[in-house]
Amino acid sequence: MTTRDVYLDYAATTPVDPAVAEAMAQCLGRDGDFANPSSAHCFGQAAAHRVEKARTQIAERIGASADSIIITSGATESDNLALQGVMHACRERGDHLITARTEHKAVLDTAAALERQGFEVTYLDCASDGLIDPDALATAITDATVLVSIMHLNNETGVIQDLAVLGERCRRHGVLLHADAAQSIGKVGVNVAEWPVDLLSLTAHKVYGPKGVGALYVRPGVPLVPLMFGGEQERALRPGTLPVHQIVGMGRAYEIADPAVEAPRLAALKERLWAGLSGIDGARRNGHAERCSPHVLNITFPGVNGESLRLAIAEIAVSAGSACNAETPESSHVLSAMGLSDALAESTLRLSLGRYTTVEEIDYVVGRITAEANRLRGLSVSAPAWCRS
Amino acid sequence: MEYSPEVKRRLKLPERAGLMPDPASPFVMGDAEDRSLNVWVRFQVQLHDGTIGAVRFEAYGCPHFVAAADWHAERLEGCPSGALAEPDTRAVRDVLDVPTEKFGKLLVIENALVACATEVAA
């Protein structure tokens, strides 16, 4: 079989959409809106106008007002600002943070840093389908609880938490809710006007925008202190010269990213992929069957070492789990939290589809993974049961 | 993770993977595993008058592990049976450019070969 390169790692990052690149290019050269948007002269004001238009585009995609959007360098910074900013701002009120074991490292490592600073952190377990139990959340809330941080759409499994229900529990107890929605935009609808969510982390590069820019939605009135100092930009919550071209790129990307357009096509491709790969003996799909993203498919092939499979299909870009963990030998903390053994977690691939994925690519990937998974399994037919369970 | 061309070649076409082609001819067998490292290996070794004949292996593990098992199987054919007790782990480490964090997996292969040697001695 002739091999062909296929990119199925859109949950790690996406290429920049040509329309986004075009909008960014208009802010780079001497004839473009390149100036510092904090400057009072006409060049600066033209750039500032671009920034505010982009801020509006970002806000409209999530049902927010433009003045609730703080520009950051990406979702990791947004998570840091949300967790550290709120916990420090509310320290007089309480010192307890609740999050989940299935969170991204950007939240887990920030929570660990807060613990080292003397804050209390509770890590919620999830069910085997990846969902957080709203009652377990309510039980974990104490008088000292200030903030709950729960990822909306899990980057490894695609599982979607019910923020409306979780947020309602938080509201009932007077606790703030932060959600990392880095993976959500363009795949599922996000509406902070309807959801009881107080802070929302966003990024551009998962949505065909540039790397290095993101945003934090902050509901008006939510207390927040900055992590950095040195200017009045972004209401002094995130100082530094605004990267106009990056922000404009993010705005354009968010304007384009309409889940009503993209999600049905992605969901159909994902089901075609699963229909093909489910033919491999023992293949199992991880995560809730309905409450899941249209673009992430997380599959375990028992008895097939995942690292060997990834090398065997090296022309196909897939991930072991989170790309952010790809260099570390530990198995996925998300899959472990869902109850998978180390052996099964290491026999797992995350395939994530995107705007440029085609039916032909899906069919090719099904054929290649099926052939290589069966071949590799044939190298260890006498292996003990733990290799497959 | 970077892989050497030798690792890629042996994972793609592990020539000595599988079961003994002539099971009627006597052979010794040795297994080893390390669940914490997520690896398992089994060697089957035919002996003729103190000389190693055909060697076959089964392996569950990462590309370096499979390639290392294949390399050992190839190298051992034609050697005196005593070679089973002294696998050249340093050589396979260098030939396959095995990263430091995977050295422990090579010792699992060594254990399986030593298990074969023990069976020969018995």
Coordinates of C-alpha atoms in Angstrom, one line a residue:
Chain A
M1 CA 0.0 0.0 0.0
T2 CA 1.3 3.5 -0.9
T3 CA 1.5 5.6 2.3
R4 CA 0.2 9.1 2.5
D5 CA 0.5 11.8 5.2
V6 CA -2.7 12.4 7.1
Y7 CA -3.1 14.8 10.0
L8 CA -5.5 13.6 12.6
D9 CA -4.2 15.7 15.6
Y10 CA -6.4 18.7 15.4
A11 CA -7.0 18.6 19.1
A12 CA -3.2 19.3 19.5
T13 CA -3.3 22.3 17.2
T14 CA -4.7 23.4 13.9
P15 CA -3.3 25.1 10.8
V16 CA -4.1 28.7 10.4
D17 CA -7.1 29.2 8.1
P18 CA -6.2 31.2 5.0
A19 CA -8.8 33.9 5.9
V20 CA -7.2 34.2 9.3
A21 CA -3.7 34.6 7.8
E22 CA -5.0 37.2 5.4
A23 CA -6.5 39.2 8.3
M24 CA -3.3 38.9 10.3
A25 CA -1.2 40.0 7.4
Q26 CA -3.1 43.3 7.3
C27 CA -1.6 44.2 10.7
L28 CA 2.0 43.4 10.0
G29 CA 3.6 45.6 7.3
R30 CA 4.2 49.4 7.3
D31 CA 1.0 49.8 5.2
G32 CA -1.0 47.8 7.7
D33 CA -2.4 48.4 11.2
F34 CA 0.9 47.5 12.9
A35 CA 1.0 50.3 15.5
N36 CA 0.8 50.0 19.2
P37 CA -3.0 50.1 20.0
S38 CA -2.3 52.0 23.3
S39 CA -0.9 54.9 21.3
A40 CA -3.1 58.0 20.9
H41 CA -2.1 58.8 17.3
C42 CA -4.1 57.8 14.3
F43 CA -1.9 54.7 13.6
G44 CA -2.4 53.5 17.2
Q45 CA -6.1 54.1 17.0
A46 CA -6.5 52.2 13.8
A47 CA -4.8 49.2 15.5
A48 CA -6.9 49.7 18.6
H49 CA -10.0 49.6 16.4
R50 CA -8.8 46.3 15.0
V51 CA -8.3 44.9 18.4
E52 CA -11.8 46.0 19.6
K53 CA -13.4 44.5 16.5
A54 CA -11.6 41.2 17.3
R55 CA -12.6 41.3 20.9
T56 CA -16.2 41.6 19.8
Q57 CA -15.8 38.7 17.4
I58 CA -14.4 36.5 20.3
A59 CA -17.2 37.7 22.7
E60 CA -20.0 37.0 20.2
R61 CA -18.8 33.4 19.7
I62 CA -19.4 32.7 23.4
G63 CA -22.4 34.9 24.0
A64 CA -20.5 37.5 26.0
S65 CA -20.0 41.2 25.9
A66 CA -16.7 42.5 24.5
D67 CA -15.7 44.2 27.8
S68 CA -15.7 40.8 29.5
I69 CA -12.9 39.5 27.4
I70 CA -9.2 39.8 28.6
I71 CA -6.6 38.9 26.0
T72 CA -3.9 36.5 27.1
S73 CA -1.2 34.4 25.4
G74 CA -3.4 31.3 25.3
A75 CA -5.5 29.0 27.4
T76 CA -2.7 28.0 29.8
E77 CA -2.2 31.6 30.8
S78 CA -6.0 32.1 31.0
D79 CA -6.2 29.1 33.3
N80 CA -3.4 30.5 35.5
L81 CA -5.0 33.9 35.6
A82 CA -8.4 32.5 36.5
L83 CA -7.3 30.1 39.2
Q84 CA -4.5 32.2 40.8
G85 CA -6.3 35.5 40.2
V86 CA -9.5 34.5 41.8
M87 CA -8.0 32.5 44.7
H88 CA -5.7 35.3 45.7
A89 CA -8.5 38.0 45.2
C90 CA -10.8 36.0 47.5
R91 CA -8.4 34.8 50.1
E92 CA -10.2 36.6 52.8
R93 CA -13.4 34.8 51.9
G94 CA -11.9 31.3 51.7
D95 CA -9.0 29.2 50.5
H96 CA -10.6 26.1 48.9
L97 CA -10.5 25.2 45.2
I98 CA -12.3 22.3 43.6
T99 CA -11.2 20.8 40.3
A100 CA -11.2 17.3 38.7
R101 CA -8.5 14.7 38.1
T102 CA -9.3 14.8 34.4
E103 CA -8.3 18.4 34.0
H104 CA -5.5 19.6 31.6
K105 CA -2.1 20.1 33.2
A106 CA -2.6 23.9 32.9
V107 CA -5.2 23.6 35.6
L108 CA -3.7 20.7 37.6
D109 CA -0.2 22.2 37.8
T110 CA -1.7 25.6 38.8
A111 CA -3.8 23.9 41.5
A112 CA -0.6 22.2 42.7
A113 CA 1.1 25.6 42.8
L114 CA -1.7 27.0 44.9
E115 CA -1.5 24.1 47.3
R116 CA 2.2 24.9 47.8
Q117 CA 1.0 28.5 48.6
G118 CA -1.2 27.2 51.4
F119 CA -4.6 26.8 49.5
E120 CA -6.7 23.7 49.9
V121 CA -7.5 21.8 46.7
T122 CA -10.1 19.0 46.2
Y123 CA -9.7 16.8 43.1
L124 CA -13.0 15.2 42.0
D125 CA -13.1 11.7 40.6
C126 CA -15.1 11.0 37.4
A127 CA -17.2 8.1 36.3
S128 CA -15.8 5.5 33.9
D129 CA -17.4 7.5 31.1
G130 CA -15.4 10.7 32.1
L131 CA -18.4 12.7 33.5
I132 CA -18.2 14.5 36.8
D133 CA -21.1 13.8 39.1
P134 CA -22.9 17.1 40.0
D135 CA -23.8 15.7 43.4
A136 CA -20.2 14.8 44.1
L137 CA -19.3 18.4 43.3
A138 CA -22.0 19.7 45.6
T139 CA -20.8 17.4 48.4
A140 CA -17.2 18.7 48.0
I141 CA -18.2 22.3 48.4
T142 CA -17.5 23.7 51.9
D143 CA -17.8 27.1 53.5
A144 CA -14.2 27.9 52.4
T145 CA -14.8 27.0 48.8
V146 CA -14.2 30.0 46.5
L147 CA -13.8 28.5 43.0
V148 CA -14.6 25.3 41.0
S149 CA -12.6 24.7 37.8
I150 CA -14.0 22.1 35.4
M151 CA -12.9 21.6 31.8
H152 CA -15.8 21.9 29.3
L153 CA -14.6 19.5 26.5
N154 CA -11.8 17.2 27.5
N155 CA -8.8 17.4 25.2
E156 CA -8.0 13.7 25.4
T157 CA -11.4 12.0 25.4
G158 CA -13.7 14.6 23.9
V159 CA -16.1 14.1 26.9
I160 CA -18.3 17.2 27.4
Q161 CA -19.2 18.2 31.0
D162 CA -22.7 19.6 31.6
L163 CA -21.6 23.1 32.7
A164 CA -25.2 24.2 33.0
V165 CA -25.8 21.6 35.8
L166 CA -22.4 21.9 37.4
G167 CA -22.7 25.7 37.4
E168 CA -26.1 25.6 38.9
R169 CA -24.7 23.6 41.9
C170 CA -21.9 26.2 42.2
R171 CA -24.4 29.1 42.1
R172 CA -26.6 27.4 44.8
H173 CA -23.6 27.5 47.1
G174 CA -22.3 30.9 46.1
V175 CA -19.2 29.5 44.5
L176 CA -17.6 30.7 41.3
L177 CA -17.2 28.4 38.3
H178 CA -14.3 28.5 35.8
A179 CA -14.2 26.3 32.7
D180 CA -11.4 25.6 30.2
A181 CA -13.1 25.7 26.8
A182 CA -9.9 25.6 24.7
Q183 CA -11.3 22.6 22.7
S184 CA -14.9 23.7 22.5
I185 CA -15.0 26.6 20.1
G186 CA -16.3 25.6 16.7
K187 CA -17.2 22.1 17.7
V188 CA -20.0 22.7 20.2
G189 CA -22.0 25.8 21.2
V190 CA -20.7 27.9 24.0
N191 CA -23.0 30.5 25.6
V192 CA -22.0 32.2 28.8
A193 CA -25.1 34.3 28.7
E194 CA -27.1 31.1 29.4
W195 CA -24.6 29.1 31.4
P196 CA -23.8 29.8 35.0
V197 CA -20.1 30.1 34.2
D198 CA -18.0 32.9 35.7
L199 CA -14.7 32.5 33.9
L200 CA -13.9 30.8 30.6
S201 CA -10.5 30.0 29.2
L202 CA -10.1 30.3 25.4
T203 CA -7.4 29.9 22.8
A204 CA -6.9 30.6 19.1
H205 CA -4.7 27.8 17.9
K206 CA -7.2 25.0 18.4
V207 CA -9.6 26.9 16.1
Y208 CA -7.5 27.6 13.0
G209 CA -6.1 30.8 14.6
P210 CA -2.5 31.6 15.5
K211 CA -0.6 30.2 18.4
G212 CA 0.4 32.5 21.2
V213 CA -2.9 34.2 21.8
G214 CA -6.0 33.4 23.8
A215 CA -8.5 35.0 26.1
L216 CA -10.2 34.8 29.5
Y217 CA -13.9 35.6 29.8
V218 CA -14.6 37.2 33.1
R219 CA -18.2 37.8 34.1
P220 CA -18.6 41.4 35.3
G221 CA -18.1 41.6 39.1
V222 CA -15.9 38.5 39.5
P223 CA -12.9 39.5 41.7
L224 CA -9.6 39.0 40.0
V225 CA -6.1 40.1 40.7
P226 CA -3.3 40.2 38.0
L227 CA -0.4 37.8 37.9
M228 CA 1.8 40.3 36.1
F229 CA 2.5 44.0 36.4
G230 CA 3.7 46.7 34.1
G231 CA 0.9 48.5 32.3
E232 CA -2.7 49.3 32.1
Q233 CA -3.6 47.1 29.2
E234 CA -6.5 44.8 29.6
R235 CA -7.8 46.7 32.6
A236 CA -4.3 46.1 34.2
L237 CA -5.2 42.4 34.6
R238 CA -2.8 41.4 31.8
P239 CA -0.3 44.2 31.1
G240 CA 1.9 44.3 28.0
T241 CA 1.7 45.6 24.4
L242 CA -1.2 43.9 22.7
P243 CA -0.1 41.7 19.7
V244 CA -2.5 43.2 17.2
H245 CA -2.0 40.7 14.4
Q246 CA -2.5 37.7 16.9
I247 CA -5.7 39.2 18.3
V248 CA -7.1 40.0 14.9
G249 CA -6.3 36.4 13.9
M250 CA -8.1 35.0 16.9
G251 CA -11.1 37.3 16.2
R252 CA -11.4 36.2 12.6
A253 CA -10.9 32.5 13.6
Y254 CA -13.7 32.8 16.1
E255 CA -16.0 34.5 13.6
I256 CA -15.5 31.7 11.2
A257 CA -15.8 28.8 13.7
D258 CA -19.5 28.1 13.6
P259 CA -20.3 24.7 15.2
A260 CA -23.6 24.6 13.3
V261 CA -21.6 24.4 10.1
E262 CA -18.6 22.3 11.3
A263 CA -20.0 19.9 13.9
P264 CA -22.3 17.7 11.7
R265 CA -19.6 17.1 9.2
L266 CA -17.0 16.3 11.9
A267 CA -19.5 14.0 13.7
A268 CA -20.2 12.1 10.5
L269 CA -16.5 11.6 9.8
K270 CA -15.9 10.5 13.4
E271 CA -18.6 7.9 13.2
R272 CA -17.2 6.6 9.9
L273 CA -13.8 6.3 11.6
W274 CA -15.2 4.5 14.6
A275 CA -17.3 2.2 12.4
G276 CA -14.1 1.2 10.7
L277 CA -11.8 0.8 13.7
S278 CA -14.4 -1.0 15.8
G279 CA -13.8 -3.9 13.5
I280 CA -10.4 -4.5 15.2
D281 CA -10.8 -7.2 17.8
G282 CA -11.4 -5.8 21.3
A283 CA -11.3 -2.1 20.2
R284 CA -13.1 0.1 22.7
R285 CA -14.1 3.7 22.6
N286 CA -13.3 5.7 25.7
G287 CA -15.7 8.4 27.1
H288 CA -19.4 9.0 27.2
A289 CA -21.1 7.9 24.0
E290 CA -23.4 10.9 23.7
R291 CA -21.8 13.7 25.7
C292 CA -18.7 13.8 23.5
S293 CA -17.1 16.1 21.0
P294 CA -17.7 15.6 17.3
H295 CA -13.9 15.8 16.6
V296 CA -12.1 13.6 19.2
L297 CA -12.1 9.8 19.1
N298 CA -10.2 8.1 21.9
I299 CA -9.8 4.4 21.3
T300 CA -8.0 1.5 23.1
F301 CA -6.7 -1.5 21.2
P302 CA -6.1 -4.1 23.9
G303 CA -2.9 -6.1 23.3
V304 CA -1.4 -3.5 21.0
N305 CA 1.3 -1.3 22.4
G306 CA 0.4 2.3 21.6
E307 CA 3.9 3.6 21.1
S308 CA 4.7 0.8 18.6
L309 CA 1.4 1.4 16.8
R310 CA 2.1 5.1 16.5
L311 CA 5.5 4.4 15.0
A312 CA 4.1 1.8 12.7
I313 CA 1.6 4.4 11.3
A314 CA 4.1 7.2 11.5
E315 CA 2.7 8.9 8.4
I316 CA -0.6 9.4 10.3
A317 CA -0.4 12.2 12.9
V318 CA -2.2 10.9 16.0
S319 CA -1.6 11.3 19.7
A320 CA -1.1 9.1 22.7
G321 CA -3.4 11.3 24.6
S322 CA -2.7 14.9 25.3
A323 CA 0.0 16.3 23.0
C324 CA 1.1 18.3 26.1
N325 CA 2.1 15.0 27.7
A326 CA 3.7 13.4 24.6
E327 CA 7.3 13.6 25.9
T328 CA 6.6 12.1 29.3
P329 CA 6.5 8.3 29.7
E330 CA 3.6 8.2 32.2
S331 CA 0.3 6.9 30.9
S332 CA -2.6 9.4 30.6
H333 CA -3.8 10.7 33.9
V334 CA -7.2 11.2 32.2
L335 CA -7.6 7.6 31.2
S336 CA -6.3 6.5 34.6
A337 CA -8.9 8.6 36.3
M338 CA -11.5 6.9 34.1
G339 CA -10.3 3.5 35.5
L340 CA -8.2 2.2 32.6
S341 CA -5.1 0.1 33.6
D342 CA -1.7 1.4 32.6
A343 CA -1.6 -1.4 30.0
L344 CA -4.8 -0.2 28.4
A345 CA -4.0 3.4 28.7
E346 CA -0.8 2.7 26.8
S347 CA -2.7 0.9 24.1
T348 CA -4.8 4.0 23.4
L349 CA -4.8 6.5 20.5
R350 CA -6.4 9.9 20.3
L351 CA -7.5 10.7 16.8
S352 CA -8.9 14.2 16.3
L353 CA -10.5 15.4 13.2
G354 CA -10.7 18.9 11.7
R355 CA -11.8 21.3 9.0
Y356 CA -9.6 19.7 6.4
T357 CA -10.2 16.0 7.1
T358 CA -11.7 14.1 4.2
V359 CA -13.6 10.9 3.8
E360 CA -10.7 9.5 1.8
E361 CA -8.3 10.2 4.7
I362 CA -10.6 8.5 7.1
D363 CA -10.8 5.4 5.0
Y364 CA -7.1 5.3 4.5
V365 CA -6.5 5.6 8.3
V366 CA -9.0 2.8 9.0
G367 CA -7.1 0.5 6.6
R368 CA -3.7 1.4 8.0
I369 CA -4.5 1.2 11.7
T370 CA -6.4 -2.1 11.2
A371 CA -3.5 -3.7 9.3
E372 CA -0.8 -2.5 11.8
A373 CA -2.8 -3.2 14.9
N374 CA -3.4 -6.8 13.8
R375 CA 0.3 -7.2 12.8
L376 CA 1.6 -5.9 16.1
R377 CA -0.8 -8.0 18.0
G378 CA 0.5 -11.0 16.1
L379 CA 4.0 -10.4 17.6
S380 CA 2.7 -11.3 21.1
V381 CA 0.0 -14.0 20.6
S382 CA 1.1 -15.9 23.8
A383 CA 1.3 -12.7 25.9
P384 CA -0.2 -12.9 29.4
A385 CA -3.7 -11.5 30.0
W386 CA -2.5 -8.3 31.7
C387 CA -1.2 -7.1 28.3
R388 CA -4.8 -7.0 27.1
S389 CA -6.6 -5.8 30.3
Chain B
M1 CA 10.3 10.4 20.7
E2 CA 13.1 9.9 18.1
Y3 CA 13.7 6.4 16.7
S4 CA 16.8 5.2 14.8
P5 CA 16.4 3.8 11.3
E6 CA 17.4 0.4 12.8
V7 CA 14.5 0.5 15.3
K8 CA 12.1 1.5 12.6
R9 CA 13.4 -1.3 10.3
R10 CA 13.1 -4.0 12.9
L11 CA 9.7 -2.9 14.1
K12 CA 8.4 -2.9 10.5
L13 CA 10.0 -6.2 9.7
P14 CA 11.0 -8.2 12.8
E15 CA 12.5 -11.2 10.9
R16 CA 12.6 -13.5 13.9
A17 CA 9.3 -12.7 15.4
G18 CA 6.8 -15.5 15.9
L19 CA 6.9 -19.1 16.9
M20 CA 9.5 -21.8 16.2
P21 CA 9.1 -22.9 12.5
D22 CA 9.8 -26.5 13.3
P23 CA 8.2 -27.2 16.7
A24 CA 9.0 -30.9 16.3
S25 CA 12.7 -30.1 16.8
P26 CA 13.4 -29.6 20.6
F27 CA 13.8 -26.1 21.9
V28 CA 14.1 -24.2 25.1
M29 CA 11.9 -21.3 26.1
G30 CA 12.3 -18.3 28.4
D31 CA 9.9 -15.6 29.4
A32 CA 10.3 -12.3 31.3
E33 CA 8.0 -9.4 32.0
D34 CA 7.8 -6.2 33.9
R35 CA 4.2 -4.9 34.3
S36 CA 5.4 -1.5 35.6
L37 CA 7.3 -1.1 32.3
N38 CA 4.5 -2.6 30.3
V39 CA 6.7 -5.2 28.6
W40 CA 6.6 -9.0 28.1
V41 CA 8.9 -11.2 26.0
R42 CA 9.4 -14.8 25.2
F43 CA 12.3 -16.5 23.4
Q44 CA 12.3 -19.9 21.8
V45 CA 15.8 -21.3 21.1
Q46 CA 16.8 -24.4 19.2
L47 CA 20.1 -26.0 20.1
H48 CA 22.3 -28.4 18.0
D49 CA 25.3 -29.9 19.8
G50 CA 25.8 -26.9 22.0
T51 CA 25.3 -24.4 19.2
I52 CA 22.2 -22.1 19.0
G53 CA 20.1 -22.8 15.9
A54 CA 16.9 -20.9 15.1
V55 CA 15.8 -18.3 17.6
R56 CA 12.3 -16.9 17.6
F57 CA 10.6 -14.4 19.9
E58 CA 7.3 -12.9 20.8
A59 CA 7.3 -9.4 22.3
Y60 CA 4.8 -6.9 23.7
G61 CA 6.2 -3.5 24.2
C62 CA 7.5 -0.3 22.7
P63 CA 9.5 -0.1 19.4
H64 CA 12.9 -0.2 21.1
F65 CA 11.8 -3.3 23.0
V66 CA 10.6 -5.2 20.0
A67 CA 13.7 -4.1 18.0
A68 CA 16.0 -5.2 20.8
A69 CA 14.4 -8.6 21.0
D70 CA 14.7 -9.1 17.2
W71 CA 18.4 -7.9 17.4
H72 CA 19.2 -10.4 20.1
A73 CA 17.5 -13.3 18.3
E74 CA 19.5 -12.5 15.1
R75 CA 22.8 -12.2 17.0
L76 CA 22.4 -15.4 18.9
E77 CA 21.9 -17.7 16.0
G78 CA 25.1 -19.7 15.4
C79 CA 26.6 -18.8 18.8
P80 CA 27.6 -21.3 21.5
S81 CA 24.7 -21.9 23.9
G82 CA 26.7 -20.1 26.6
A83 CA 25.9 -16.8 24.9
L84 CA 22.3 -17.1 26.2
A85 CA 23.6 -16.4 29.7
E86 CA 25.6 -13.3 28.7
P87 CA 23.4 -11.2 26.4
D88 CA 25.2 -8.1 25.1
T89 CA 22.9 -5.5 26.5
R90 CA 25.4 -2.7 26.0
A91 CA 25.8 -3.5 22.3
V92 CA 22.0 -3.5 21.6
R93 CA 21.7 -0.3 23.6
D94 CA 24.3 1.4 21.3
V95 CA 23.1 -0.2 18.0
L96 CA 19.5 0.8 18.6
D97 CA 20.3 4.2 20.3
V98 CA 18.0 3.2 23.2
P99 CA 17.1 6.2 25.4
T100 CA 18.2 6.1 29.0
E101 CA 14.7 5.9 30.4
K102 CA 14.2 2.6 28.5
F103 CA 17.3 0.8 29.7
G104 CA 15.2 -1.1 32.2
K105 CA 13.3 -2.8 29.4
L106 CA 16.5 -4.1 28.0
L107 CA 17.1 -5.9 31.2
V108 CA 13.8 -7.7 30.9
I109 CA 15.0 -9.1 27.6
E110 CA 18.2 -10.1 29.3
N111 CA 16.2 -11.9 31.9
A112 CA 14.3 -13.9 29.3
L113 CA 17.5 -15.0 27.6
V114 CA 19.0 -16.0 31.0
A115 CA 15.8 -18.0 31.6
C116 CA 16.6 -19.8 28.4
A117 CA 20.1 -20.5 29.5
T118 CA 18.8 -21.8 32.9
E119 CA 16.6 -24.2 31.0
V120 CA 19.5 -25.4 28.9
A121 CA 21.6 -26.0 32.0
A122 CA 18.7 -28.0 33.6

